[in-house]
Coordinates of N, CA, C and O in Angstrom, one line a residue:
M21 N 11.5 -8.2 9.0 CA 11.3 -6.6 8.5 C 12.2 -5.6 8.8 O 12.2 -4.8 9.5
N22 N 13.0 -5.3 7.8 CA 14.3 -4.5 8.0 C 13.5 -3.2 6.9 O 13.8 -2.9 5.8
Q23 N 13.3 -2.1 7.8 CA 13.1 -1.4 7.5 C 13.8 -0.2 6.6 O 12.9 0.6 5.9
G24 N 15.4 -0.8 6.7 CA 16.3 0.2 5.4 C 16.7 -0.1 4.7 O 18.0 0.0 3.8
A25 N 16.4 -1.6 4.7 CA 16.8 -2.4 3.3 C 16.8 -1.9 1.9 O 15.4 -1.4 1.8
R26 N 17.9 -2.0 1.4 CA 17.4 -1.3 -0.2 C 16.6 -2.9 -0.8 O 17.0 -3.9 -0.4
Y27 N 16.0 -2.8 -1.7 CA 15.3 -3.6 -2.7 C 16.1 -4.9 -2.9 O 17.0 -4.9 -3.4
P28 N 15.4 -6.2 -2.7 CA 15.9 -7.6 -2.8 C 16.5 -7.7 -4.5 O 15.5 -6.9 -5.0
A29 N 17.4 -7.9 -4.8 CA 17.7 -8.3 -6.3 C 16.9 -9.8 -6.4 O 16.0 -9.9 -7.6
A30 N 16.6 -10.6 -5.3 CA 15.7 -11.9 -5.8 C 14.3 -11.3 -5.5 O 14.2 -10.0 -5.2
P31 N 13.4 -12.6 -5.7 CA 12.2 -11.8 -5.8 C 11.4 -11.7 -4.2 O 11.8 -11.9 -3.6
M32 N 11.0 -10.2 -4.2 CA 10.3 -9.5 -3.1 C 9.7 -10.4 -2.0 O 8.4 -10.9 -3.2
R33 N 9.5 -10.1 -1.0 CA 8.4 -10.6 -0.3 C 7.6 -9.6 0.5 O 8.5 -8.6 1.0
L34 N 6.7 -9.0 0.4 CA 6.2 -8.3 0.3 C 5.7 -7.7 1.9 O 6.7 -6.6 2.5
T35 N 5.8 -8.8 2.7 CA 5.6 -8.8 4.6 C 6.9 -7.9 4.7 O 7.5 -8.3 6.1
E36 N 8.7 -8.5 4.1 CA 10.0 -7.9 4.5 C 9.5 -6.1 4.4 O 10.5 -5.6 5.2
L37 N 9.1 -5.7 3.6 CA 9.1 -4.4 3.9 C 7.7 -3.4 4.8 O 8.6 -2.3 4.7
F38 N 7.1 -4.1 5.5 CA 6.5 -3.1 6.2 C 6.3 -4.8 7.8 O 6.0 -5.9 7.0
A39 N 5.7 -4.3 8.7 CA 5.2 -4.5 9.8 C 3.7 -4.4 9.9 O 2.8 -3.8 9.2
P40 N 3.7 -5.4 10.6 CA 2.1 -5.2 10.8 C 1.3 -4.4 11.1 O 0.0 -4.2 10.9
E41 N 1.8 -3.3 12.4 CA 1.7 -2.0 12.7 C 1.0 -1.4 11.4 O 0.6 0.1 11.2
D42 N 1.9 -1.3 9.5 CA 1.1 -0.9 9.1 C 0.1 -1.3 7.6 O 0.2 -1.3 7.0
L43 N -0.3 -2.8 8.6 CA -1.3 -2.7 8.0 C -3.0 -2.2 9.1 O -2.9 -2.4 9.9
I44 N -4.1 -1.2 8.6 CA -4.5 -0.8 9.5 C -6.1 -1.5 8.9 O -6.2 -1.4 7.6
L45 N -6.4 -2.0 9.7 CA -7.7 -2.9 10.1 C -9.2 -1.8 10.1 O -8.6 -0.6 10.8
N46 N -10.3 -2.0 9.3 CA -11.1 -1.3 9.6 C -10.9 0.0 9.2 O -11.6 1.1 9.5
F47 N -10.1 0.5 8.2 CA -9.7 1.9 7.3 C -11.2 1.9 6.9 O -11.7 1.7 6.3
D48 N -11.2 3.5 7.5 CA -12.9 3.9 7.0 C -12.6 5.5 6.6 O -13.0 6.5 7.2
P49 N -11.7 5.9 5.6 CA -11.8 7.3 5.4 C -13.0 7.5 4.7 O -13.7 6.8 4.2
I50 N -13.1 8.3 4.2 CA -14.3 9.9 3.6 C -14.6 9.1 2.2 O -15.4 8.8 1.7
D51 N -13.2 9.4 1.3 CA -12.8 9.2 -0.1 C -11.4 8.7 -0.5 O -10.9 8.4 0.6
K52 N -11.7 8.1 -1.3 CA -9.9 7.9 -2.0 C -8.5 9.3 -1.6 O -7.7 8.8 -1.1
W53 N -9.0 10.4 -1.5 CA -8.1 11.4 -1.4 C -8.2 11.4 0.2 O -6.9 11.6 0.7
D54 N -9.0 11.3 1.2 CA -8.9 10.9 2.5 C -8.0 9.8 2.4 O -7.2 9.9 3.5
S55 N -8.2 9.3 2.1 CA -7.4 7.6 2.6 C -6.2 7.8 1.9 O -5.4 7.4 3.1
I56 N -5.5 8.4 0.4 CA -4.4 8.7 0.8 C -3.7 9.5 1.6 O -2.8 9.4 2.1
G57 N -4.0 11.1 2.3 CA -4.0 11.3 3.4 C -3.5 10.3 4.9 O -2.6 11.1 5.1
R58 N -4.6 10.1 4.9 CA -4.3 9.2 6.1 C -3.3 8.3 5.8 O -2.6 8.0 7.0
L59 N -2.9 7.4 4.8 CA -1.9 6.5 5.0 C -0.6 7.4 4.9 O 0.3 6.7 5.6
V60 N -0.8 8.3 4.1 CA 0.6 9.4 4.1 C 0.7 9.4 5.6 O 2.3 8.9 6.4
G61 N -0.1 10.1 6.7 CA -0.3 10.0 8.2 C 0.4 9.2 8.9 O 1.1 9.2 9.4
H62 N -0.2 7.9 8.8 CA 0.2 6.7 9.0 C 1.7 6.4 8.7 O 2.2 6.3 10.0
L63 N 2.4 6.6 7.8 CA 3.8 6.3 7.6 C 4.6 7.6 8.3 O 5.5 7.1 8.8
V64 N 4.0 8.7 8.4 CA 5.0 9.9 9.3 C 4.9 9.2 10.7 O 6.1 9.6 11.0
A65 N 3.4 8.6 11.3 CA 3.5 8.7 12.4 C 4.8 7.5 13.1 O 4.6 7.5 14.4
N66 N 4.5 6.5 12.3 CA 5.6 4.9 12.1 C 6.6 5.4 11.9 O 7.6 4.7 11.9
K67 N 6.8 6.5 11.2 CA 8.7 7.3 11.5 C 9.1 6.5 10.1 O 10.2 6.2 10.1
R68 N 8.4 5.9 8.8 CA 8.4 5.3 7.9 C 8.8 6.3 6.9 O 9.8 5.7 5.7
V69 N 8.2 7.6 7.2 CA 8.7 8.7 6.1 C 9.1 10.1 7.1 O 8.3 10.1 8.3
P70 N 9.8 10.6 6.7 CA 10.5 12.0 7.9 C 9.2 12.6 7.8 O 8.2 13.0 7.0
E71 N 8.8 13.6 9.1 CA 7.7 14.5 9.4 C 7.8 15.3 8.6 O 6.8 16.0 7.5
E72 N 8.9 16.0 7.8 CA 8.9 17.3 7.4 C 8.7 16.8 5.4 O 8.7 18.0 4.6
A73 N 8.5 15.6 5.6 CA 8.4 15.1 4.1 C 6.7 15.0 3.8 O 6.6 14.5 2.6
E74 N 5.9 15.3 4.7 CA 4.9 14.6 4.6 C 3.5 15.3 3.7 O 3.5 14.7 3.0
D75 N 3.7 16.7 3.5 CA 3.2 17.3 2.9 C 3.6 17.1 1.1 O 3.1 16.8 0.3
S76 N 5.0 16.9 1.0 CA 5.4 17.2 -0.2 C 4.9 15.3 -0.9 O 4.6 15.1 -2.1
I77 N 5.1 14.6 0.3 CA 4.7 12.8 -0.4 C 3.3 13.3 -0.7 O 3.1 11.9 -1.5
R78 N 2.4 13.7 0.1 CA 1.0 13.8 -0.5 C 0.7 14.1 -1.5 O -0.1 13.6 -2.2
D79 N 1.2 15.4 -1.6 CA 0.8 16.1 -3.0 C 1.6 15.5 -3.9 O 0.8 15.0 -5.0
A80 N 2.9 14.7 -3.9 CA 3.2 13.5 -5.0 C 1.5 12.7 -5.1 O 1.6 12.2 -6.2
V81 N 1.4 11.9 -4.1 CA 0.8 10.5 -4.1 C -0.6 11.0 -5.2 O -1.4 10.8 -6.0
L82 N -1.0 12.4 -4.4 CA -2.3 13.1 -4.6 C -2.0 13.6 -6.5 O -3.0 13.2 -7.3
A83 N -0.8 14.2 -6.7 CA -0.7 14.3 -8.0 C -0.9 13.0 -9.2 O -1.5 13.4 -9.9
R84 N 0.0 12.0 -8.7 CA -0.4 10.5 -9.1 C -1.4 10.2 -9.6 O -1.9 10.0 -10.7
E85 N -2.5 10.3 -8.7 CA -4.0 9.5 -8.4 C -4.5 10.8 -9.6 O -5.9 10.1 -10.3
K86 N -4.7 11.7 -9.5 CA -5.1 12.8 -10.1 C -5.0 12.6 -11.9 O -6.1 12.6 -12.3
S87 N -3.7 12.1 -12.2 CA -3.4 11.8 -13.4 C -4.3 10.9 -14.5 O -4.0 10.9 -15.0
M88 N -4.2 9.7 -13.5 CA -4.4 8.8 -13.6 C -4.9 8.0 -12.3 O -3.9 7.6 -11.7
S89 N -6.0 7.1 -12.3 CA -6.4 6.4 -10.9 C -5.7 5.1 -11.0 O -5.1 4.3 -11.9
T90 N -5.3 5.4 -9.9 CA -4.7 3.7 -9.5 C -5.3 2.4 -8.7 O -4.8 1.8 -8.3
G91 N -6.5 3.0 -8.8 CA -7.7 1.9 -8.6 C -7.5 0.7 -10.0 O -7.7 1.2 -10.9
M92 N -7.4 -0.6 -9.7 CA -7.3 -2.1 -10.1 C -8.4 -2.5 -10.1 O -9.0 -2.1 -10.4
E93 N -8.1 -3.7 -10.2 CA -9.5 -5.0 -9.8 C -9.1 -5.5 -8.9 O -8.7 -5.5 -7.8
N94 N -10.5 -6.6 -8.8 CA -11.0 -7.1 -7.2 C -10.8 -6.2 -6.0 O -10.1 -6.9 -5.0
G95 N -11.0 -5.0 -5.8 CA -11.1 -4.3 -5.0 C -10.0 -3.9 -4.6 O -9.7 -3.6 -3.2
I96 N -9.0 -3.4 -5.4 CA -7.5 -3.1 -4.4 C -7.1 -1.7 -5.3 O -7.6 -1.7 -6.6
A97 N -6.4 -1.0 -5.0 CA -5.9 -0.1 -5.1 C -4.8 0.5 -4.4 O -4.6 0.5 -3.8
I98 N -3.8 1.1 -5.3 CA -2.4 1.4 -5.2 C -1.9 2.7 -5.2 O -1.4 2.6 -6.9
P99 N -2.1 3.4 -4.5 CA -1.8 4.9 -5.0 C -0.3 4.8 -4.7 O 0.0 4.3 -4.0
H100 N 0.5 5.5 -5.1 CA 1.8 5.4 -5.0 C 2.4 6.7 -5.5 O 2.1 7.4 -6.5
A101 N 3.3 6.8 -5.5 CA 4.5 8.4 -6.1 C 6.4 8.2 -6.4 O 6.6 7.2 -5.1
A102 N 6.5 7.9 -6.9 CA 8.4 7.9 -6.7 C 8.4 9.2 -6.7 O 8.7 10.4 -6.8
V103 N 9.5 9.4 -5.2 CA 9.6 10.6 -4.5 C 11.1 11.3 -4.6 O 11.5 9.8 -3.8
E104 N 11.6 12.4 -5.0 CA 12.7 12.9 -4.4 C 13.5 12.9 -3.0 O 12.4 13.6 -2.3
G105 N 14.2 12.5 -2.7 CA 14.9 12.3 -1.3 C 14.3 11.3 -0.8 O 15.1 11.3 0.4
Q106 N 13.7 10.3 -1.0 CA 13.0 9.4 -0.5 C 14.3 8.2 -0.3 O 14.3 8.1 -1.8
E107 N 14.6 7.9 0.5 CA 15.8 6.7 0.4 C 15.0 5.2 0.5 O 16.3 4.4 -0.3
N108 N 14.0 5.1 0.9 CA 13.7 3.4 0.7 C 12.3 3.4 0.8 O 11.5 4.7 1.0
L109 N 11.7 2.8 0.0 CA 10.2 2.3 -0.3 C 9.8 2.4 1.7 O 9.9 1.7 2.2
A110 N 8.1 3.2 1.3 CA 7.8 2.9 2.2 C 6.0 2.2 2.3 O 5.5 2.8 0.9
V111 N 5.6 1.5 2.7 CA 3.9 0.9 2.5 C 3.5 0.8 4.0 O 3.6 1.0 4.7
A112 N 2.0 0.8 3.2 CA 1.0 1.0 4.4 C -0.5 1.0 3.2 O -0.1 0.8 2.4
I113 N -1.1 -0.1 4.3 CA -2.4 -1.1 3.9 C -3.3 -0.9 4.5 O -3.4 -1.0 5.8
G114 N -4.2 0.1 3.9 CA -5.6 0.0 4.5 C -6.3 -0.9 3.9 O -6.7 -1.0 3.0
I115 N -7.1 -1.8 5.1 CA -8.3 -2.8 4.9 C -9.5 -2.1 5.4 O -9.6 -2.1 6.2
V116 N -10.1 -1.8 3.9 CA -11.7 -1.5 4.5 C -12.7 -2.3 5.1 O -12.6 -3.1 4.6
G117 N -13.0 -1.5 5.7 CA -14.0 -2.0 6.7 C -15.6 -2.4 6.1 O -16.0 -3.4 6.3
S118 N -16.2 -1.4 5.5 CA -17.2 -1.7 4.9 C -17.1 -1.8 3.9 O -16.5 -2.1 3.0
E119 N -18.5 -2.9 3.2 CA -18.2 -3.7 2.0 C -18.6 -2.9 0.7 O -18.1 -2.8 0.0
E120 N -18.9 -1.6 1.3 CA -19.2 -0.9 0.6 C -17.6 0.0 -0.2 O -17.6 0.2 -1.5
G121 N -16.6 -0.1 0.5 CA -15.5 0.3 0.0 C -15.3 1.8 -0.3 O -16.6 2.6 0.0
L122 N -14.5 2.1 -1.0 CA -14.1 2.8 -1.7 C -13.9 3.7 -3.4 O -13.5 2.4 -3.6
N123 N -14.6 4.6 -4.0 CA -14.7 4.9 -5.7 C -13.3 5.1 -5.9 O -12.9 6.4 -5.1
F124 N -12.4 4.2 -6.2 CA -11.2 4.8 -6.8 C -11.2 4.5 -8.4 O -10.0 4.9 -9.1
E125 N -12.4 4.8 -9.0 CA -12.2 4.7 -10.6 C -11.4 3.2 -10.7 O -11.1 3.6 -12.0
S126 N -11.8 2.6 -10.6 CA -10.8 0.8 -10.7 C -11.4 0.8 -11.6 O -12.4 1.2 -13.0
I127 N -10.2 -0.4 -12.9 CA -10.5 -0.8 -13.8 C -11.9 -1.5 -14.4 O -12.3 -1.6 -14.9
D128 N -12.2 -2.2 -12.9 CA -13.4 -3.5 -12.9 C -14.5 -2.6 -12.3 O -16.1 -3.0 -12.5
G129 N -14.7 -1.3 -12.1 CA -15.8 -0.7 -12.0 C -16.4 -0.7 -10.4 O -17.1 0.0 -10.2
R130 N -14.9 -1.9 -9.2 CA -15.7 -2.3 -8.4 C -15.2 -1.3 -7.5 O -14.0 -0.7 -7.5
P131 N -15.6 -1.0 -6.2 CA -14.9 0.0 -5.2 C -13.7 -0.9 -4.6 O -13.5 -2.1 -4.3
A132 N -12.7 -0.1 -3.8 CA -11.8 -0.5 -3.5 C -12.0 -0.8 -1.8 O -12.4 0.3 -1.1
R133 N -11.3 -2.3 -1.6 CA -11.2 -2.2 0.2 C -10.0 -2.6 0.5 O -9.4 -2.8 1.5
L134 N -9.0 -2.8 -0.6 CA -7.7 -2.7 -0.2 C -6.8 -1.5 -0.9 O -6.9 -1.4 -1.9
V135 N -6.7 -0.6 0.0 CA -5.5 0.8 -0.4 C -4.3 0.5 0.3 O -3.6 0.4 1.5
V136 N -3.0 -0.1 -1.0 CA -1.8 -0.1 -0.9 C -1.0 1.4 -1.1 O -1.5 1.7 -1.9
L137 N -0.7 1.8 -0.1 CA 0.2 2.9 -0.7 C 1.7 2.8 -0.4 O 2.3 2.1 0.6
L138 N 2.4 3.2 -1.5 CA 3.8 3.0 -2.2 C 4.2 4.2 -2.1 O 4.1 4.8 -3.0
V139 N 5.4 4.6 -1.3 CA 5.8 5.5 -1.6 C 7.7 5.4 -1.4 O 8.1 4.7 -1.0
I140 N 7.7 5.6 -3.3 CA 9.0 5.3 -4.2 C 10.1 6.2 -4.2 O 9.8 6.9 -4.4
P141 N 11.4 5.5 -3.4 CA 12.9 6.5 -3.9 C 12.8 6.9 -5.8 O 12.4 6.0 -6.8
K142 N 13.0 8.0 -6.2 CA 12.5 8.5 -7.6 C 13.7 8.0 -8.1 O 13.4 7.8 -9.3
T143 N 14.7 7.7 -7.3 CA 15.9 7.3 -8.3 C 16.1 5.5 -8.7 O 16.7 5.1 -9.6
Q144 N 14.6 5.0 -8.3 CA 14.6 3.4 -8.2 C 13.7 3.2 -8.7 O 12.7 2.6 -9.1
K145 N 13.8 3.1 -10.2 CA 12.9 2.8 -11.2 C 12.2 1.6 -11.4 O 11.1 1.2 -11.3
L146 N 13.4 1.2 -11.2 CA 12.9 -0.3 -11.2 C 12.0 -1.0 -10.4 O 11.4 -2.1 -10.0
L147 N 12.8 -0.7 -9.2 CA 11.6 -1.3 -7.5 C 10.3 -0.7 -7.9 O 9.5 -1.2 -7.5
H148 N 10.0 0.7 -8.5 CA 9.0 1.2 -8.8 C 7.7 0.2 -9.3 O 7.1 -0.4 -8.6
I149 N 8.8 -0.4 -10.5 CA 8.0 -1.4 -11.6 C 7.5 -2.9 -10.9 O 6.5 -3.4 -10.6
R150 N 8.6 -3.2 -10.0 CA 8.7 -5.1 -9.8 C 7.8 -4.7 -8.2 O 7.1 -5.9 -7.9
T151 N 7.8 -3.7 -7.4 CA 6.6 -3.8 -6.5 C 5.6 -3.4 -7.0 O 4.6 -4.3 -6.3
L152 N 4.9 -3.1 -7.8 CA 3.1 -3.0 -7.9 C 3.4 -3.7 -8.7 O 2.1 -4.5 -8.1
A153 N 4.3 -4.7 -9.2 CA 3.9 -6.1 -9.9 C 3.9 -6.9 -8.7 O 2.7 -8.0 -8.6
D154 N 4.9 -7.0 -7.7 CA 4.5 -7.9 -6.3 C 3.0 -7.6 -5.9 O 2.3 -8.2 -5.2
V155 N 3.1 -6.4 -5.5 CA 1.4 -6.0 -4.7 C 0.6 -6.5 -5.7 O -0.1 -7.9 -4.9
A156 N 0.3 -6.7 -6.9 CA -0.7 -7.0 -7.6 C -0.7 -8.6 -7.7 O -2.1 -9.0 -7.7
R157 N 0.8 -9.2 -7.7 CA 0.4 -11.0 -7.6 C 0.0 -11.3 -6.1 O -0.9 -12.5 -6.3
V158 N 0.7 -10.8 -5.3 CA 0.1 -11.1 -3.9 C -1.6 -10.9 -3.7 O -2.2 -11.6 -3.4
L159 N -1.9 -9.7 -4.0 CA -3.2 -9.2 -3.8 C -5.0 -9.8 -4.3 O -5.7 -9.9 -4.6
G160 N -3.8 -10.5 -6.0 CA -4.5 -10.7 -7.1 C -5.5 -12.1 -6.3 O -6.3 -12.6 -7.1
K161 N -4.9 -13.2 -5.6 CA -5.6 -14.1 -5.2 C -6.2 -13.7 -4.0 O -6.2 -13.5 -3.0
D162 N -7.4 -14.4 -4.5 CA -8.9 -14.4 -4.0 C -8.9 -14.8 -2.7 O -9.0 -14.2 -1.7
E163 N -8.0 -15.5 -2.2 CA -8.1 -16.5 -1.0 C -7.5 -15.9 0.0 O -7.4 -15.3 1.6
V164 N -6.1 -14.6 0.1 CA -5.1 -13.7 0.5 C -6.6 -12.7 1.1 O -6.5 -12.1 2.0
R165 N -6.9 -11.8 0.0 CA -7.9 -11.1 0.0 C -9.0 -11.4 0.9 O -9.6 -10.5 1.7
E166 N -9.7 -12.5 0.7 CA -10.8 -13.0 2.0 C -9.7 -13.0 3.2 O -10.7 -12.6 4.0
Q167 N -9.4 -13.7 3.3 CA -8.2 -13.4 4.7 C -8.4 -12.6 5.1 O -8.0 -12.2 6.3
L168 N -7.6 -11.3 4.6 CA -7.9 -10.0 4.6 C -8.5 -9.4 5.4 O -8.7 -8.5 6.4
F169 N -9.6 -9.5 4.2 CA -10.8 -8.6 4.8 C -11.3 -9.4 6.1 O -12.2 -8.9 7.1
A170 N -11.1 -10.7 6.4 CA -11.6 -11.4 8.0 C -10.5 -11.3 9.2 O -11.0 -11.5 9.8
S171 N -9.5 -10.7 9.0 CA -9.0 -10.7 9.8 C -9.1 -9.7 11.2 O -9.3 -9.0 10.7
E172 N -9.1 -10.4 11.9 CA -9.5 -9.4 13.7 C -7.8 -8.8 13.7 O -8.6 -8.1 15.4
S173 N -7.0 -8.7 13.1 CA -5.9 -8.1 13.5 C -4.7 -7.9 13.2 O -4.9 -8.7 11.9
A174 N -3.9 -7.0 13.0 CA -2.9 -6.7 12.2 C -1.9 -7.9 11.7 O -1.4 -8.2 10.9
D175 N -1.4 -8.8 13.2 CA -0.5 -9.6 12.9 C -1.3 -10.9 12.1 O -0.7 -11.3 11.6
A176 N -3.0 -11.0 12.0 CA -3.4 -12.2 11.3 C -3.4 -11.5 9.9 O -3.5 -12.2 8.9
A177 N -3.0 -10.4 9.6 CA -3.6 -10.0 8.8 C -1.9 -9.9 7.4 O -2.0 -10.3 6.5
W178 N -1.4 -9.5 8.5 CA 0.2 -9.8 8.3 C 0.6 -11.2 8.1 O 0.9 -11.6 6.3
Y179 N 0.2 -12.0 8.2 CA 0.2 -13.5 8.4 C -0.4 -14.2 7.2 O 0.1 -14.8 6.4
A180 N -1.7 -13.6 6.7 CA -2.9 -13.6 5.1 C -1.2 -13.3 4.4 O -1.9 -13.7 3.5
L181 N -0.9 -12.1 4.1 CA 0.4 -12.1 3.1 C 1.1 -12.7 2.9 O 1.2 -13.0 1.9
R182 N 1.5 -13.3 4.4 CA 2.5 -13.8 3.9 C 2.5 -15.2 3.2 O 3.2 -16.0 2.6
S183 N 1.1 -15.8 3.4 CA 0.7 -17.2 2.9 C 0.4 -16.6 1.6 O 0.6 -17.9 1.2
G184 N 0.4 -15.7 1.3 CA 0.3 -15.4 -0.1 C 0.8 -15.6 -0.7 O 1.4 -15.6 -2.2
E185 N 2.5 -15.1 -0.2 CA 4.1 -15.0 -1.0 C 4.4 -16.3 -0.9 O 5.4 -16.5 -2.1
A186 N 3.8 -17.5 -0.5 CA 4.3 -18.9 -0.8 C 4.2 -19.4 -2.4 O 3.0 -19.0 -2.7

């Protein structure tokens, strides 16, 4: 889990991008806007992004979400933004404890139960596209999502993601 690594040239393993503590179990935001603020705050608190960048990162992700919903299918939302001055990819995942999930105006109309925040360096367009594709590939597997929802610890959730990468 190398926090400072640049995006690898080979296929990426999501579990190399973040530590188990970046998986938040029983995530309980009020709505999608609150979820974004909480996940950005988590990245700041865990020193994944600089504290002085918190407002600009949150604003960039909120602006992106207002322009087009990042609610995907199968209960997955991937709020993200390419941020000026960000040096490395920063990721946090909120696993919503409630089966009601969050309204993310998803493609399939289902509520989101996995909220994956991606803060991507603005200068790395390829990273942006590949990371979104890799997140969708791993979380698109039913068994991975089921294991994540059933996880009782952040370590168990991290290992569920790792098994989905195999």
